[in-house]
Every structure is written in C-alpha cells, then in structure tokens.
PDB file of C-alpha atoms in Angstrom:
ATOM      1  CA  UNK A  92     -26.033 -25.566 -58.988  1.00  0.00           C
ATOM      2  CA  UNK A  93     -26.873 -26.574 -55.457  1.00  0.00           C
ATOM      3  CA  UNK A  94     -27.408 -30.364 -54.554  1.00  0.00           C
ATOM      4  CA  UNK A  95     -30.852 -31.799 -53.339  1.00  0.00           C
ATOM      5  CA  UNK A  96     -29.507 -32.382 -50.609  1.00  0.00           C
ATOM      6  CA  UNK A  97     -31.701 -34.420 -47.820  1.00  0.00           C
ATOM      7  CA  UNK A  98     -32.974 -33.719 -43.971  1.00  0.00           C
ATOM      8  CA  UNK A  99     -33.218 -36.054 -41.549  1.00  0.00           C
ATOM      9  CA  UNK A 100     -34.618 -35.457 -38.104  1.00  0.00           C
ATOM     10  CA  UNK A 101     -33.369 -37.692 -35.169  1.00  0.00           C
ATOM     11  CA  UNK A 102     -35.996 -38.324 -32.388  1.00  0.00           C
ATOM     12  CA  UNK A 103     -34.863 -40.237 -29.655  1.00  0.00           C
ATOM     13  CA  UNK A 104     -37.788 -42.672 -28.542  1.00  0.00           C
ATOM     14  CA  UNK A 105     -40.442 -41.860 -25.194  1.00  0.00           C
ATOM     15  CA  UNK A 106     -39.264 -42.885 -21.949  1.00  0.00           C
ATOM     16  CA  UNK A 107     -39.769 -46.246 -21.168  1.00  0.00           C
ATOM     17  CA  UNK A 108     -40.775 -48.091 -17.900  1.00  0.00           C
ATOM     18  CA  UNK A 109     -36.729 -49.228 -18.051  1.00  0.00           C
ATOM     19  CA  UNK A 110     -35.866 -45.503 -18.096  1.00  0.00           C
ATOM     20  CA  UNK A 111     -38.288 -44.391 -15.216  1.00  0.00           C
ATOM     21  CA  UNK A 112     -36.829 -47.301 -13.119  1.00  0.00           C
ATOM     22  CA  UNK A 113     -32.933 -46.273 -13.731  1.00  0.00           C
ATOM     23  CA  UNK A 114     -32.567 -49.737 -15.202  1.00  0.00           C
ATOM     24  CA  UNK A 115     -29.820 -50.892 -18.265  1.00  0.00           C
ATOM     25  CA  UNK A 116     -31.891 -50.540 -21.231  1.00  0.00           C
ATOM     26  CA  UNK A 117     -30.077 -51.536 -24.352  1.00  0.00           C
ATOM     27  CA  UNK A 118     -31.602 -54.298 -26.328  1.00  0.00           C
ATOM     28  CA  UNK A 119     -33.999 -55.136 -23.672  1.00  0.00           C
ATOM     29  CA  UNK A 120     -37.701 -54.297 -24.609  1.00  0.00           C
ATOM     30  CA  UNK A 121     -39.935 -52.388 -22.330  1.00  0.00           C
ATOM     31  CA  UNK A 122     -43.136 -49.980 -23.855  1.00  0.00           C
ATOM     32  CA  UNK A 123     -43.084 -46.250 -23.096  1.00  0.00           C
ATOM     33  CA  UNK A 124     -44.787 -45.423 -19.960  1.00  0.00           C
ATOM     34  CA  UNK A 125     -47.962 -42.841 -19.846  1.00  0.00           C
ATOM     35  CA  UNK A 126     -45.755 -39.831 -19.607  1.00  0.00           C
ATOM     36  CA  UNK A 127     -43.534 -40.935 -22.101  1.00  0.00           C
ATOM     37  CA  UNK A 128     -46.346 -41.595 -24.501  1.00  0.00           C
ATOM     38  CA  UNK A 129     -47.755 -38.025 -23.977  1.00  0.00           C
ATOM     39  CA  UNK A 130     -44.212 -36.482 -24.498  1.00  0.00           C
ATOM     40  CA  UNK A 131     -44.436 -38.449 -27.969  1.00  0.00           C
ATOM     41  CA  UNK A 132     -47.465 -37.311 -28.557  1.00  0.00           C
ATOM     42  CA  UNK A 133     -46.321 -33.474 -27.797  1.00  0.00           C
ATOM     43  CA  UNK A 134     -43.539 -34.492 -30.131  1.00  0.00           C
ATOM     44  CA  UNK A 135     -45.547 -35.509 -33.171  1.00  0.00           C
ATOM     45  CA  UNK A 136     -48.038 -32.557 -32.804  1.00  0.00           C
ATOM     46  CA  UNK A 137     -44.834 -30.270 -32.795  1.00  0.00           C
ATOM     47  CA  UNK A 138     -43.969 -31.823 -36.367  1.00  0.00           C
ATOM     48  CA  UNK A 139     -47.299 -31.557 -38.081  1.00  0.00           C
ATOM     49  CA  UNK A 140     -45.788 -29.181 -40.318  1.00  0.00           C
ATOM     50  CA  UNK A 141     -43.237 -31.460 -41.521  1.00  0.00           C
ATOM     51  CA  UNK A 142     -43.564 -33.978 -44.604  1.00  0.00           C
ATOM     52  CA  UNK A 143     -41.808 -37.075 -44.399  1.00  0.00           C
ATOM     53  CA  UNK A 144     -40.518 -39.400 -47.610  1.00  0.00           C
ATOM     54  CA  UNK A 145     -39.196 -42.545 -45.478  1.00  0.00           C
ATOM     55  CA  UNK A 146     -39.331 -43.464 -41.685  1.00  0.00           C
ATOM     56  CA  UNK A 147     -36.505 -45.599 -40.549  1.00  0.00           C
ATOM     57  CA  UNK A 148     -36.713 -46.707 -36.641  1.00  0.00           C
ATOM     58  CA  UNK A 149     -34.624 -49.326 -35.166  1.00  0.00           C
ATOM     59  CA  UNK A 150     -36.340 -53.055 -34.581  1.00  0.00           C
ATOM     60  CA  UNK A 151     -37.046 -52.121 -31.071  1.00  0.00           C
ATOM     61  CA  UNK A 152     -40.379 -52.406 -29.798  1.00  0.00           C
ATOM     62  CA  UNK A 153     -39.641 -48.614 -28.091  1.00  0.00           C
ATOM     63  CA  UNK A 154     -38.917 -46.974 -31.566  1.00  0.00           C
ATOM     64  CA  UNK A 155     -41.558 -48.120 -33.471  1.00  0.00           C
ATOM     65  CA  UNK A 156     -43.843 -47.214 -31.081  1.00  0.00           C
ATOM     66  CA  UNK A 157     -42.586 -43.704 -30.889  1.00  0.00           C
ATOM     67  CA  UNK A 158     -42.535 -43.479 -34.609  1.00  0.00           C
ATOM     68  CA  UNK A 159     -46.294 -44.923 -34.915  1.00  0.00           C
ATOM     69  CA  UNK A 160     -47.375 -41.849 -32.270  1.00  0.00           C
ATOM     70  CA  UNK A 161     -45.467 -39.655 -34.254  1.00  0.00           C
ATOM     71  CA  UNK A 162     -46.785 -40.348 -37.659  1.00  0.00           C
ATOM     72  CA  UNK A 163     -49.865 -40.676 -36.202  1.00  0.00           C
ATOM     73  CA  UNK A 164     -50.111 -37.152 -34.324  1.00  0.00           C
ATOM     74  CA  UNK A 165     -48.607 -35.435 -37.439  1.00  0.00           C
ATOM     75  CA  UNK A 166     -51.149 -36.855 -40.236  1.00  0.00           C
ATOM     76  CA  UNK A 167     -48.764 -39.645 -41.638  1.00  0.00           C
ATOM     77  CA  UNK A 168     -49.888 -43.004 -40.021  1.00  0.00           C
ATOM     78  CA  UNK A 169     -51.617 -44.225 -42.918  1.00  0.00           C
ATOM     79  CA  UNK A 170     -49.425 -43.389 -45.637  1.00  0.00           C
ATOM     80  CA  UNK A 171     -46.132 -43.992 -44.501  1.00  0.00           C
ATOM     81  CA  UNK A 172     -44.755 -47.547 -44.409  1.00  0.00           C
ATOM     82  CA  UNK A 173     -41.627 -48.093 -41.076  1.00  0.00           C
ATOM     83  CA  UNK A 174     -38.449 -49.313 -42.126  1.00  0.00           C
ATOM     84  CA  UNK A 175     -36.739 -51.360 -39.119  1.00  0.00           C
ATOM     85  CA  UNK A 176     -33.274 -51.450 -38.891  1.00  0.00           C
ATOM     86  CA  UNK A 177     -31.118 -53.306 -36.479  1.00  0.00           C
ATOM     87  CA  UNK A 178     -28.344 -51.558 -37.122  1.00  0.00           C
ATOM     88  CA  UNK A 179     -29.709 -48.729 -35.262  1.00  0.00           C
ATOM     89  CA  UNK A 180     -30.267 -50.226 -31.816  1.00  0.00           C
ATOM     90  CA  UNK A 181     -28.810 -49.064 -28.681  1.00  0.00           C
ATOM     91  CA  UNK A 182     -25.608 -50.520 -27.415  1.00  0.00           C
ATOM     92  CA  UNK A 183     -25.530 -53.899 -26.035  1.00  0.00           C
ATOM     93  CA  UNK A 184     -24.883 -54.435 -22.141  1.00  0.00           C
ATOM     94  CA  UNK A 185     -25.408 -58.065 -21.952  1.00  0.00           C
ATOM     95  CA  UNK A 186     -25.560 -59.464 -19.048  1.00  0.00           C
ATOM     96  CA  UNK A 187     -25.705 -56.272 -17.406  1.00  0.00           C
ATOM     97  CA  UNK A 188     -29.181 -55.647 -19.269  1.00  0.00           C
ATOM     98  CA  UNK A 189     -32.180 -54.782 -16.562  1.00  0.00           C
ATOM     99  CA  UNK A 190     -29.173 -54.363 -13.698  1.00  0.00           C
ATOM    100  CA  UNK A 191     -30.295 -50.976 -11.769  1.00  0.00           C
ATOM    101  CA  UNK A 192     -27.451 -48.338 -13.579  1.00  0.00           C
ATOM    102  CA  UNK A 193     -26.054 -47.384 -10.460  1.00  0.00           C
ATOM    103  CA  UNK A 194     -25.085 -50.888  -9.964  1.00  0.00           C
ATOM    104  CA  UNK A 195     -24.035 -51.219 -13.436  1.00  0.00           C
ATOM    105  CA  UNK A 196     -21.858 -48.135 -13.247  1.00  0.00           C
ATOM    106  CA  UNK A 197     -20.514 -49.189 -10.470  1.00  0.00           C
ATOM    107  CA  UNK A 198     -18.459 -52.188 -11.460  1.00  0.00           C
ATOM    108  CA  UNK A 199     -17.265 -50.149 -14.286  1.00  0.00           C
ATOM    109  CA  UNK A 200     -15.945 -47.503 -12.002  1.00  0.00           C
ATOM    110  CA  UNK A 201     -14.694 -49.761  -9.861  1.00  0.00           C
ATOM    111  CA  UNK A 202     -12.522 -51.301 -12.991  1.00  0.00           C
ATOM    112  CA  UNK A 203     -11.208 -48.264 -14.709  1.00  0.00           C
ATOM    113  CA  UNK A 204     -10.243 -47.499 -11.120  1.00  0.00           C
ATOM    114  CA  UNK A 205     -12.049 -44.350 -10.152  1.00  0.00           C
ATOM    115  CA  UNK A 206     -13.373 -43.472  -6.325  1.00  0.00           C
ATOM    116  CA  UNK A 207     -16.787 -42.151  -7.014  1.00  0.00           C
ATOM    117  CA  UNK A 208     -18.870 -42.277 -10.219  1.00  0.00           C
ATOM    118  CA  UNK A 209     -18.659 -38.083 -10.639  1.00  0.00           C
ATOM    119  CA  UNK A 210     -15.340 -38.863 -11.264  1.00  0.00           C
ATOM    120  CA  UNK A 211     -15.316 -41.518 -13.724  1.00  0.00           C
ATOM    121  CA  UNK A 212     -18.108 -39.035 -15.515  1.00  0.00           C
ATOM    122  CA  UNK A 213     -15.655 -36.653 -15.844  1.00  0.00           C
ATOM    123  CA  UNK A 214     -12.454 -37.929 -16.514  1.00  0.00           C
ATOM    124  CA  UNK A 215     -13.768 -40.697 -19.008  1.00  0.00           C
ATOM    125  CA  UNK A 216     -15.955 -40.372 -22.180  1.00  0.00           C
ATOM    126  CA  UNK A 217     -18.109 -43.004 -23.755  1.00  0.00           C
ATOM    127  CA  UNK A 218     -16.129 -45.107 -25.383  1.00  0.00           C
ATOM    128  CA  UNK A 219     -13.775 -45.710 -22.360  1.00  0.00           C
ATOM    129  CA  UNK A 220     -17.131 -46.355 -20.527  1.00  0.00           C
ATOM    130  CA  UNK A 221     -18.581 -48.718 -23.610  1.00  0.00           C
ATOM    131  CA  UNK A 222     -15.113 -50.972 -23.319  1.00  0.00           C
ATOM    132  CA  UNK A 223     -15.524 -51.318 -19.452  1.00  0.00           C
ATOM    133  CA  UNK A 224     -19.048 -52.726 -19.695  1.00  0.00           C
ATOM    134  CA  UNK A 225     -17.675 -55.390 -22.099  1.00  0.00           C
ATOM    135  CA  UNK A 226     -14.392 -55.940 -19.945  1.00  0.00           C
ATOM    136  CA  UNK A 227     -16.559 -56.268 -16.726  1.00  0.00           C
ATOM    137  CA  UNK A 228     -19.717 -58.888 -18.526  1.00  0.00           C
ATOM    138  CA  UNK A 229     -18.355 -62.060 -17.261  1.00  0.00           C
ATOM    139  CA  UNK A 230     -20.618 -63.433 -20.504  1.00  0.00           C
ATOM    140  CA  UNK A 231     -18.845 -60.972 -22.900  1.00  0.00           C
ATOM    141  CA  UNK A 232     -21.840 -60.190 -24.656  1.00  0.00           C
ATOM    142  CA  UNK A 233     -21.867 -56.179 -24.327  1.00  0.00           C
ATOM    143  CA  UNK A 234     -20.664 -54.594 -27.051  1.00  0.00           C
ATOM    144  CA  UNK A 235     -17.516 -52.673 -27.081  1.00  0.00           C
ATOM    145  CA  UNK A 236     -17.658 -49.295 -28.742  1.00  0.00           C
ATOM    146  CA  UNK A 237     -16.114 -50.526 -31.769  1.00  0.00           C
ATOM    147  CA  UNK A 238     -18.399 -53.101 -31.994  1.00  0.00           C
ATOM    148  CA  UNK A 239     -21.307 -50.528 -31.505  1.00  0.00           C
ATOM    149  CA  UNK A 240     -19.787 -47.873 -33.056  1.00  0.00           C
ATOM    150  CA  UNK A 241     -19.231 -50.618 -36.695  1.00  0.00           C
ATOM    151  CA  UNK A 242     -22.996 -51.579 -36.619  1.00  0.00           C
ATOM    152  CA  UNK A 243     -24.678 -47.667 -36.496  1.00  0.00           C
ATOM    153  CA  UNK A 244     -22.222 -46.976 -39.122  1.00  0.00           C
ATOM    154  CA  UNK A 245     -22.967 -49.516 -41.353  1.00  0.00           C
ATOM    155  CA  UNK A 246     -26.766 -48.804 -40.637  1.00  0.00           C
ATOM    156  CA  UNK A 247     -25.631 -44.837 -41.639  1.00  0.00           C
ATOM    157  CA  UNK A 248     -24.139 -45.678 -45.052  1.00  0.00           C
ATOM    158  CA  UNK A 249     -27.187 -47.620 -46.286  1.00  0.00           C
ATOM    159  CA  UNK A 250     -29.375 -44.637 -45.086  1.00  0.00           C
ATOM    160  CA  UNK A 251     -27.055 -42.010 -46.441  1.00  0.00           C
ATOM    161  CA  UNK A 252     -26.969 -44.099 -50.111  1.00  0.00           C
ATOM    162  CA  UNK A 253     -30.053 -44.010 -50.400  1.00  0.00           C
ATOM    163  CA  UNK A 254     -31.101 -40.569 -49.478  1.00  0.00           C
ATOM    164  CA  UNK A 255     -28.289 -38.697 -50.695  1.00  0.00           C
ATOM    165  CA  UNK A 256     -29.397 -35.760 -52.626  1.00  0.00           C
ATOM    166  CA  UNK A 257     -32.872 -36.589 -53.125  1.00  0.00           C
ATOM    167  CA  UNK A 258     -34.132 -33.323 -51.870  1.00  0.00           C
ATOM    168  CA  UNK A 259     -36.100 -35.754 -49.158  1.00  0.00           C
ATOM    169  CA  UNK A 260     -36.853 -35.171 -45.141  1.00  0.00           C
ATOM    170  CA  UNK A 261     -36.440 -38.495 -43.376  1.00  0.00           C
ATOM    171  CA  UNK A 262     -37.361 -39.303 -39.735  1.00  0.00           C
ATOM    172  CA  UNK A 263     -35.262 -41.628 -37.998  1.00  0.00           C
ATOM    173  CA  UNK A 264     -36.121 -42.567 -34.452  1.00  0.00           C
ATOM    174  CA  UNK A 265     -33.857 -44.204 -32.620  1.00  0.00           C
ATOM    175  CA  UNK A 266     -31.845 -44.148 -28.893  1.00  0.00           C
ATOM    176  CA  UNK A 267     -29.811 -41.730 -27.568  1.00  0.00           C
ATOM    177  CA  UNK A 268     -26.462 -43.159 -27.626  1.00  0.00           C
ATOM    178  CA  UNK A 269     -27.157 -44.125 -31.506  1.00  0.00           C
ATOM    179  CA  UNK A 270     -28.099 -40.858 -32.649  1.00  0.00           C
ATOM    180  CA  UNK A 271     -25.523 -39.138 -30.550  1.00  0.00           C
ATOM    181  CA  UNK A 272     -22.955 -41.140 -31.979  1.00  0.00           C
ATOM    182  CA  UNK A 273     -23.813 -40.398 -35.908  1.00  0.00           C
ATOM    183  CA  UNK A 274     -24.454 -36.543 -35.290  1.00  0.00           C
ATOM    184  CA  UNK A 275     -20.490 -36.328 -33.447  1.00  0.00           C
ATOM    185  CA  UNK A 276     -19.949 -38.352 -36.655  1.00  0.00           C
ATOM    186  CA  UNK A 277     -21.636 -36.510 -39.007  1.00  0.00           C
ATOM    187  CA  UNK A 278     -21.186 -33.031 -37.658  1.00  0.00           C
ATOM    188  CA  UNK A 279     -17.487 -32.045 -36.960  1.00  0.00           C
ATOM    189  CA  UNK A 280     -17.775 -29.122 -34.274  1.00  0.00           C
ATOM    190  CA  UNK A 281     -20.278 -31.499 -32.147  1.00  0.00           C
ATOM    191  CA  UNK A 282     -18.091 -32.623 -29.397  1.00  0.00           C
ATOM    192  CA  UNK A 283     -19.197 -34.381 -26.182  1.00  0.00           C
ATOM    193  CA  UNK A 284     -22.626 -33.557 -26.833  1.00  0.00           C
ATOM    194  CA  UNK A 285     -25.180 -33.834 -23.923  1.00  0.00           C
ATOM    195  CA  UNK A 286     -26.812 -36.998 -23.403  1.00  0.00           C
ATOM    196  CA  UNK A 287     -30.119 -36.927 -25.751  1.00  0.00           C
ATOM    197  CA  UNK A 288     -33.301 -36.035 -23.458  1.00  0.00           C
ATOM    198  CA  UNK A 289     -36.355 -38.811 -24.153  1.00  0.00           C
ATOM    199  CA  UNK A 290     -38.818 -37.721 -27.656  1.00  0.00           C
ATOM    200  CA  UNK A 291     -36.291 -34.786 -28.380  1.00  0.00           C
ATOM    201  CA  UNK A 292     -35.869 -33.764 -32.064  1.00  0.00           C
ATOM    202  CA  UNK A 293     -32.193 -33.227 -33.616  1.00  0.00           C
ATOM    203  CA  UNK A 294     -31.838 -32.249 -36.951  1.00  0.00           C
ATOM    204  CA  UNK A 295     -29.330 -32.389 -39.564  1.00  0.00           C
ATOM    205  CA  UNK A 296     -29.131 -31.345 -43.192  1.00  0.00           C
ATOM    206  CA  UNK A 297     -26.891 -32.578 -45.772  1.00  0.00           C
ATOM    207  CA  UNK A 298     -25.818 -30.305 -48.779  1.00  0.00           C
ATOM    208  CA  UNK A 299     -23.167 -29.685 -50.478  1.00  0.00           C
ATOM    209  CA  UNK A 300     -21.154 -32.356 -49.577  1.00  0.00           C
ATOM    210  CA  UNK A 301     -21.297 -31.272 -46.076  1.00  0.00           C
ATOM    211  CA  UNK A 302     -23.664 -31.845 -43.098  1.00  0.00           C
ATOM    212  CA  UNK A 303     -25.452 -28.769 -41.228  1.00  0.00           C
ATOM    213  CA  UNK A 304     -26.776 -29.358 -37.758  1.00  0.00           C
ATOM    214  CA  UNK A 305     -30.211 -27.357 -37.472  1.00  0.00           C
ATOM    215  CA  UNK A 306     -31.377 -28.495 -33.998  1.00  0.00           C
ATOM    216  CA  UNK A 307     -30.174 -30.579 -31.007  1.00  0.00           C
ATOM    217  CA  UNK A 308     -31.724 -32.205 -28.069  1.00  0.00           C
ATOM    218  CA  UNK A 309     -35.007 -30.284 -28.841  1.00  0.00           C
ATOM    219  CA  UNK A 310     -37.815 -29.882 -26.421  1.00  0.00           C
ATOM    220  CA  UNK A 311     -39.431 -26.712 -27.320  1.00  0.00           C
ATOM    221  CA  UNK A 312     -42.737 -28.881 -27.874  1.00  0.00           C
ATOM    222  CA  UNK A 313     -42.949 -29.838 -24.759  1.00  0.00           C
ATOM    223  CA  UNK A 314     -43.117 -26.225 -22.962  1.00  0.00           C
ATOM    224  CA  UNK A 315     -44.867 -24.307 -26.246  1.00  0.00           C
ATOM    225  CA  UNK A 316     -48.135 -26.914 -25.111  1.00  0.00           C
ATOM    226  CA  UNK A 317     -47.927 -26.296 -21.138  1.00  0.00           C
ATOM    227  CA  UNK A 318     -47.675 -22.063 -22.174  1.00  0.00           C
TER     228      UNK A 318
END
C-alpha cells in the first residue's frame, strides 16, 4: 500500500525594500515593498485552491508577512496558526549585512582571486561564495556554508518528523538561498538550480520514501492575472 506521504510548497517571501535597493539582506529586517506585497498577494490568490495543515515561516519579519498575505488571500488567515522557525533564515553576512551587493561581491571576488564578478559567477558555486563572505567579515560573524547549510538541516528534520506520511500539504515560506538549498537536498537531479525569483512557489512531494519535485521557481500567477 502506498504511504501518506506529505506536500510541501516552498514560497520564497515578497521583495523587500533591501532587495529593490541591491542591498545584503540576510538576517537584516526590512518589510516588502508595494510591488512586492501585490506579487504576494497574486501569489496567495493563485493558491486558493490549496488546503493547508501547518504553516512554518522563518522568524523573519519578511516571511511572516508573506505568509499572513498568503493565508489571507487564499481563505486561511483565521484558521491557521504560523510556526516560526529560526532555523530557516537566510544565511548570515554579518558585518557585510545592508553593504550594497556589488560591494559585497566585490571583496569576495577580489579574495578567491577572480578579475571580474561574471567570472567568479561562473567558475564558483555557492558554497565557495558562502566561505568567502565569512573569510572576508573582519567580525567573523557570516556564516560559512556549513554553518548555514547545519542550521536549515536541522530545521528540515524537525519538519520532515513531523509531517512524514501524514497525507498533509504544508506551506513553508522562507528565502531563496534556504529553500534552494533543501530542494538540491531533497531532490537528487536538482543541480545548480536558478536563484529563486521573489513570492515564487516550488513544490515537492514526498512518497514512497522518495521526494518528487512538482514545481520550481513558479510565477505563472503573476502573468495568468495581467492576461
């Protein structure tokens, strides 16, 4: 007999005033601008058809207010209670937090030794890029991808425990580097996935003992409204 299984859909939160300036937005708190607010609101209205059992967000201020305009567009506000969880914040770039990213980038390139940021893109993946920031934060506060990498993880077992075959959907907004990171996990032909777009939808499935990737980096909602 099949297991319950359980679904969990990924939304990455709205863009924030940090992400419309091009600033370092890890732990730092900014709201969702106008635009990003409507694209959250496109988002929720393009899950109205979907029943969730739990709502998980991390304990930044950007997450839970995605989630609220979510639950709220799609009929759930009232009856669902959030769940925050810290283990599911963005990585840390600690002093480097606010910095404009092409500044930030920069003094990474310029320490793993690369002439021009197109190439560090290229020849580097995220993890290579995660260690820099730490090497180059004369505070050592950013987190290193193990140290990132340790934290989603154990955020993704308690999750996983407690969902495991219940036959439940779950909606989990987070940030893109988090939910990028437990999808390559999760799903084993995801490699170097694009970089999640703001309010997109990914979807996974677990059954079976095995975990089915149903959508990723979804936008449809956005251009079904403006048709």
């Amino acid at each position: 007999m099949a297991e319950k299984g359980v679904t969990i859909y990924f939304v990455r939160h709205g863009e924030t005033y940090f992400n419309y300036y091009g600033r370092m937005q890890g732990w730092s708190n900014t709201p969702l601008t106008d635009h990003g607010k409507e694209d959250v609101r496109r988002c929720g209205r393009g899950l109205k058809d979907v029943t969730f059992d739990a709502v998980y967000t991390s304990d930044l201020s950007r997450t839970q207010e995605t989630a609220s305009i979510i639950l709220e567009e799609n009929g759930q506000v009232d009856k669902m209670d959030m769940v925050q969880m810290p283990e599911f914040r963005e990585v840390f770039f600690g002093s480097m937090e606010g910095m404009y990213g092409s500044d930030a980038y920069d003094k990474v390139r310029d320490y793993l030794g690369y002439d021009t940021s197109k190439e560090m893109f290229r020849k580097t993946d995220v993890p290579e890029r995660m260690n820099a920031f730490r090497a180059v934060d004369p505070e050592k506060h950013a987190e290193d991808f193990m140290m990132f990498w340790s934290r989603v993880e154990q955020g993704l077992i308690k999750l996983i425990d407690k969902h495991r075959d219940s036959g439940e959907t779950i909606l989990l907004v987070a940030h893109g580097g988090t939910i990028r990171y437990i999808l390559e996990n999760l799903i084993p032909d995801l490699t170097r996935p694009k970089s999640l777009l703001n309010a997109s939808v990914s979807v996974a499935r677990y059954e079976d003992g095995l975990y089915h990737l149903e959508k990723y980096n979804d936008v449809s909602h956005f251009r079904d409204e403006a048709e």
